[in-house]
Coordinates of C-alpha atoms in Angstrom, one line a residue:
M1 CA -10.1 -20.0 117.6
A2 CA -10.2 -17.0 116.1
H3 CA -7.0 -17.7 114.0
A4 CA -8.4 -21.1 112.9
R5 CA -11.5 -19.0 111.7
T6 CA -9.6 -16.4 109.7
A7 CA -7.7 -19.2 107.8
V8 CA -11.0 -21.0 107.2
R9 CA -12.5 -17.7 105.6
A10 CA -9.2 -17.0 103.7
A11 CA -9.3 -20.4 102.2
A12 CA -12.9 -20.2 101.1
G13 CA -12.3 -16.8 99.7
L14 CA -9.3 -18.2 97.4
A15 CA -11.6 -21.0 96.4
L16 CA -14.4 -18.7 95.4
S17 CA -12.3 -16.6 93.5
G18 CA -10.7 -19.6 91.7
A19 CA -13.9 -20.7 90.8
I20 CA -15.0 -17.2 89.4
A21 CA -11.9 -16.9 87.3
V22 CA -12.5 -20.6 85.8
A23 CA -16.2 -19.5 85.1
A24 CA -15.2 -16.2 83.6
A25 CA -12.5 -17.7 81.2
P26 CA -14.7 -19.6 78.5
A27 CA -16.5 -15.9 78.3
L28 CA -13.3 -13.9 77.6
A29 CA -12.0 -16.6 75.0
A30 CA -15.5 -16.2 73.4
T31 CA -15.1 -12.5 72.9
V32 CA -11.6 -12.7 71.3
P33 CA -12.0 -12.2 67.5
S34 CA -10.7 -15.0 65.3
P35 CA -8.2 -14.1 62.5
S36 CA -10.2 -13.8 59.1
S37 CA -8.8 -16.0 56.4
S38 CA -7.0 -14.3 53.5
P39 CA -9.2 -14.1 50.3
S40 CA -8.3 -16.9 47.4
S41 CA -7.0 -16.0 44.4
T42 CA -9.9 -17.8 42.8
D43 CA -12.2 -14.8 44.2
Y44 CA -11.1 -12.4 41.6
P45 CA -11.1 -12.6 38.0
P46 CA -7.9 -12.8 36.0
P47 CA -6.6 -9.5 34.3
E48 CA -7.9 -9.4 30.7
E49 CA -5.0 -10.3 28.2
P50 CA -4.2 -7.4 25.9
T51 CA -5.3 -8.1 22.1
L52 CA -4.6 -6.2 18.8
T53 CA -6.6 -6.6 15.7
A54 CA -6.3 -5.2 12.4
Q55 CA -9.4 -4.4 10.8
I56 CA -8.2 -2.8 7.7
F57 CA -4.5 -3.4 6.3
Q58 CA -4.9 -2.4 2.7
P59 CA -2.1 -1.1 0.3
E60 CA -3.7 1.5 -2.2
C61 CA -2.7 3.9 -4.9
D62 CA -4.1 7.3 -4.6
G63 CA -3.1 10.1 -7.3
D64 CA -0.1 8.1 -8.6
V65 CA 1.3 8.0 -4.9
P66 CA 1.6 4.5 -2.6
Y67 CA -0.2 4.5 0.8
L68 CA -0.8 1.8 3.4
R69 CA -4.2 2.1 4.8
Y70 CA -4.9 0.6 8.3
A71 CA -7.5 0.1 11.2
V72 CA -6.5 -1.5 14.5
T73 CA -8.6 -2.2 17.5
A74 CA -6.9 -2.8 20.7
T75 CA -8.3 -4.6 24.2
G76 CA -6.7 -4.9 27.8
T77 CA -4.6 -1.5 27.3
E78 CA -5.5 2.2 27.8
N79 CA -3.4 3.3 25.0
T80 CA -5.0 5.4 22.0
T81 CA -2.4 5.6 19.7
V82 CA -0.4 3.0 17.3
T83 CA 3.3 2.9 16.1
I84 CA 3.9 1.7 12.5
T85 CA 7.3 0.1 12.0
W86 CA 8.6 -0.9 8.7
L87 CA 10.9 -3.7 9.2
N88 CA 14.0 -3.6 7.1
P89 CA 15.7 -6.9 7.0
G90 CA 19.5 -5.4 6.3
G91 CA 19.3 -2.0 7.8
D92 CA 17.5 0.7 10.0
D93 CA 13.7 0.4 10.3
V94 CA 11.1 3.2 9.5
V95 CA 9.0 4.2 12.4
Q96 CA 5.9 6.2 12.1
A97 CA 4.9 6.5 16.0
D98 CA 1.7 8.1 17.8
L99 CA -0.4 7.6 14.8
P100 CA -4.2 7.4 15.2
M101 CA -5.8 4.1 15.6
S102 CA -6.8 4.3 11.7
G103 CA -5.8 6.4 9.0
R104 CA -3.1 5.9 6.1
V105 CA 0.6 6.5 5.6
L106 CA 3.0 6.8 2.9
W107 CA 5.0 4.0 1.8
P108 CA 8.6 4.4 2.8
G109 CA 10.5 6.0 -0.1
A110 CA 7.5 7.8 -1.4
V111 CA 7.5 11.6 -1.5
V112 CA 4.8 14.2 -2.3
D113 CA 4.6 17.8 -2.5
S114 CA 2.3 20.2 -0.5
S115 CA -0.4 19.4 -2.6
G116 CA 0.1 15.5 -2.4
A117 CA 1.5 15.3 -6.0
P118 CA 4.0 12.4 -6.1
L119 CA 7.8 13.6 -6.4
D120 CA 9.7 10.4 -6.0
W121 CA 8.7 6.4 -5.6
P122 CA 10.5 3.5 -3.7
G123 CA 12.8 1.8 -5.7
W124 CA 13.5 4.7 -8.0
R125 CA 16.1 7.5 -8.5
L126 CA 16.3 10.8 -10.7
E127 CA 19.6 11.0 -12.3
N128 CA 20.0 13.8 -15.3
G129 CA 16.3 13.8 -15.6
V130 CA 16.0 10.0 -16.3
W131 CA 14.5 7.6 -13.8
V132 CA 17.0 4.8 -12.9
E133 CA 16.0 1.6 -11.1
G134 CA 17.5 1.6 -7.5
D135 CA 17.6 3.4 -4.5
E136 CA 17.7 3.3 -0.6
F137 CA 14.1 1.9 -0.4
D138 CA 14.5 -1.3 -2.5
W139 CA 13.8 -3.2 0.5
V140 CA 10.0 -2.0 0.8
R141 CA 9.1 -3.7 -2.5
P142 CA 7.6 -6.1 -3.9
S143 CA 6.6 -6.8 -0.1
V144 CA 7.9 -5.7 3.3
D145 CA 6.8 -7.0 7.0
V146 CA 5.1 -4.3 9.1
K147 CA 4.7 -4.2 12.8
L148 CA 1.8 -2.4 14.5
E149 CA 2.3 -1.6 18.3
V150 CA -0.3 -0.4 20.9
N151 CA 0.5 -2.3 23.9
P152 CA 0.3 -5.7 22.3
E153 CA 1.8 -5.7 18.8
L154 CA 1.1 -7.3 15.5
T155 CA 3.2 -8.0 12.4
M156 CA 1.7 -8.3 8.8
T157 CA 3.1 -8.5 5.5
A158 CA 2.1 -5.6 3.0
A159 CA 2.6 -5.9 -0.7
Y160 CA 3.5 -3.0 -2.7
P161 CA 0.4 -1.5 -4.5
P162 CA 0.3 -2.3 -8.0
S163 CA 0.1 0.2 -11.0
S164 CA -3.6 0.4 -12.8
P165 CA -4.5 2.2 -16.0
S166 CA -5.8 5.0 -13.6
C167 CA -2.9 5.1 -11.0
A168 CA 0.7 4.7 -11.4
T169 CA 2.9 3.6 -8.4
N170 CA 6.1 3.9 -10.4
P171 CA 7.6 6.9 -12.2
P172 CA 6.1 7.9 -15.6
G173 CA 7.3 5.9 -18.8
T174 CA 9.1 3.2 -16.7
V175 CA 8.2 -0.6 -16.3
P176 CA 8.0 -1.7 -12.7
P177 CA 11.1 -3.7 -11.7
D178 CA 8.9 -6.3 -9.7
E179 CA 6.6 -6.7 -12.6
P180 CA 6.9 -8.5 -16.0
G181 CA 6.3 -6.3 -19.0
E182 CA 4.4 -7.1 -21.9
P183 CA 6.2 -8.6 -25.1
G184 CA 7.8 -5.8 -26.8
D185 CA 7.9 -3.7 -23.7
P186 CA 11.5 -2.1 -22.8
T187 CA 13.8 -4.1 -20.4
P188 CA 12.5 -3.8 -16.8
G189 CA 14.2 -0.5 -15.2
T190 CA 14.9 1.4 -18.2
T191 CA 13.5 4.4 -19.9
V192 CA 12.9 4.6 -23.4
P193 CA 11.8 8.2 -25.2
A194 CA 8.8 8.0 -27.4
A195 CA 9.5 9.2 -30.7
V196 CA 7.7 12.6 -31.7
P197 CA 7.0 13.3 -35.1
A198 CA 8.4 16.6 -36.5
D199 CA 5.7 19.3 -37.2
G200 CA 2.8 17.4 -36.1
A201 CA 3.2 14.8 -39.1
P202 CA 2.1 11.3 -38.6
P203 CA 4.9 8.9 -37.9
A204 CA 6.3 6.8 -41.0
A205 CA 4.8 3.5 -41.5
A206 CA 7.2 0.7 -40.6
P207 CA 8.7 -1.2 -43.6
P208 CA 7.2 -4.6 -44.4
A209 CA 8.9 -7.6 -43.0
S210 CA 9.7 -9.4 -46.3
G211 CA 11.4 -8.0 -49.3
F212 CA 8.4 -7.9 -51.3
L213 CA 6.4 -4.3 -52.0
P214 CA 2.8 -4.3 -50.8
Q215 CA 0.7 -4.6 -53.8
T216 CA -1.9 -2.0 -54.7
G217 CA -5.5 -2.7 -56.5
A218 CA -4.3 -2.0 -59.8
G219 CA -1.4 -4.6 -59.4
V220 CA -3.6 -7.2 -58.1
A221 CA -6.2 -6.5 -61.3
G222 CA -3.2 -6.8 -63.8
L223 CA -2.1 -10.5 -62.0
V224 CA -5.7 -11.6 -62.2
A225 CA -6.0 -10.5 -66.1
A226 CA -2.6 -12.2 -67.1
A227 CA -3.8 -15.3 -65.1
A228 CA -7.0 -15.4 -67.1
A229 CA -4.9 -15.0 -70.4
L230 CA -2.7 -17.9 -69.5
V231 CA -5.7 -20.0 -69.0
T232 CA -7.3 -19.2 -72.4
A233 CA -3.8 -19.8 -74.4
G234 CA -3.6 -23.0 -72.7
G235 CA -7.0 -23.9 -73.6
L236 CA -6.5 -23.2 -77.4
A237 CA -3.2 -25.1 -77.3
V238 CA -5.3 -28.3 -76.0
G239 CA -7.9 -27.6 -78.8
L240 CA -5.4 -27.5 -81.5
A241 CA -3.7 -30.7 -80.5
R242 CA -6.7 -32.6 -80.5
R243 CA -7.6 -31.3 -83.9
R244 CA -4.6 -32.2 -85.3
R245 CA -4.7 -36.0 -84.2
T246 CA -8.2 -35.9 -85.5
D247 CA -7.0 -34.9 -89.0
H248 CA -4.3 -37.6 -88.9

């Protein structure tokens, strides 16, 4: 009997412990944190696309020197300098790096002295004191492609600045090789020395185009008098002829 009671108590204890375990299971499950879902890519704005805009891109002549004036604005980048590359279609490019975002640069082939006065122009070379058309910078005129780089980049076409009465972008006394001359101008690319009168005397007048000498005031008066005399003589002759017919 004692063994029977012990077995019954053991069975009851097992049943009770099982019930407690079953009851506690949901509570344990409830306390386990569920894995969080990964954030969607739509939760963040897309990165800004870098852009580059040129507010100023202007060829100019200053003190007989050709320049390119520029001003650029960039977005989507932390770079604060610009690189300007002059694109040579048949050789090495000219690169001007680490420039400020606005300013001006010399046209490739232009040379100035320490005071900014011009010494050389693109497309010309000095031989024996005479400017001759043609040098290693012929490709920068009459126009050239220019690339502006910050992080994005932008390519534009720049026209060589033309000369004006107040500013020359070519050597003195020359006709630009890319600009038509006026009638009577020397052949483009050549230099014609100006005639200098000796001892300050005025230059001689050009001879007349025809073989006739110019008429003075006295000469014109003589011609008028001769014409008047011929008219008078003709009138007298007509009058005499009429009188003869009347007499007959």
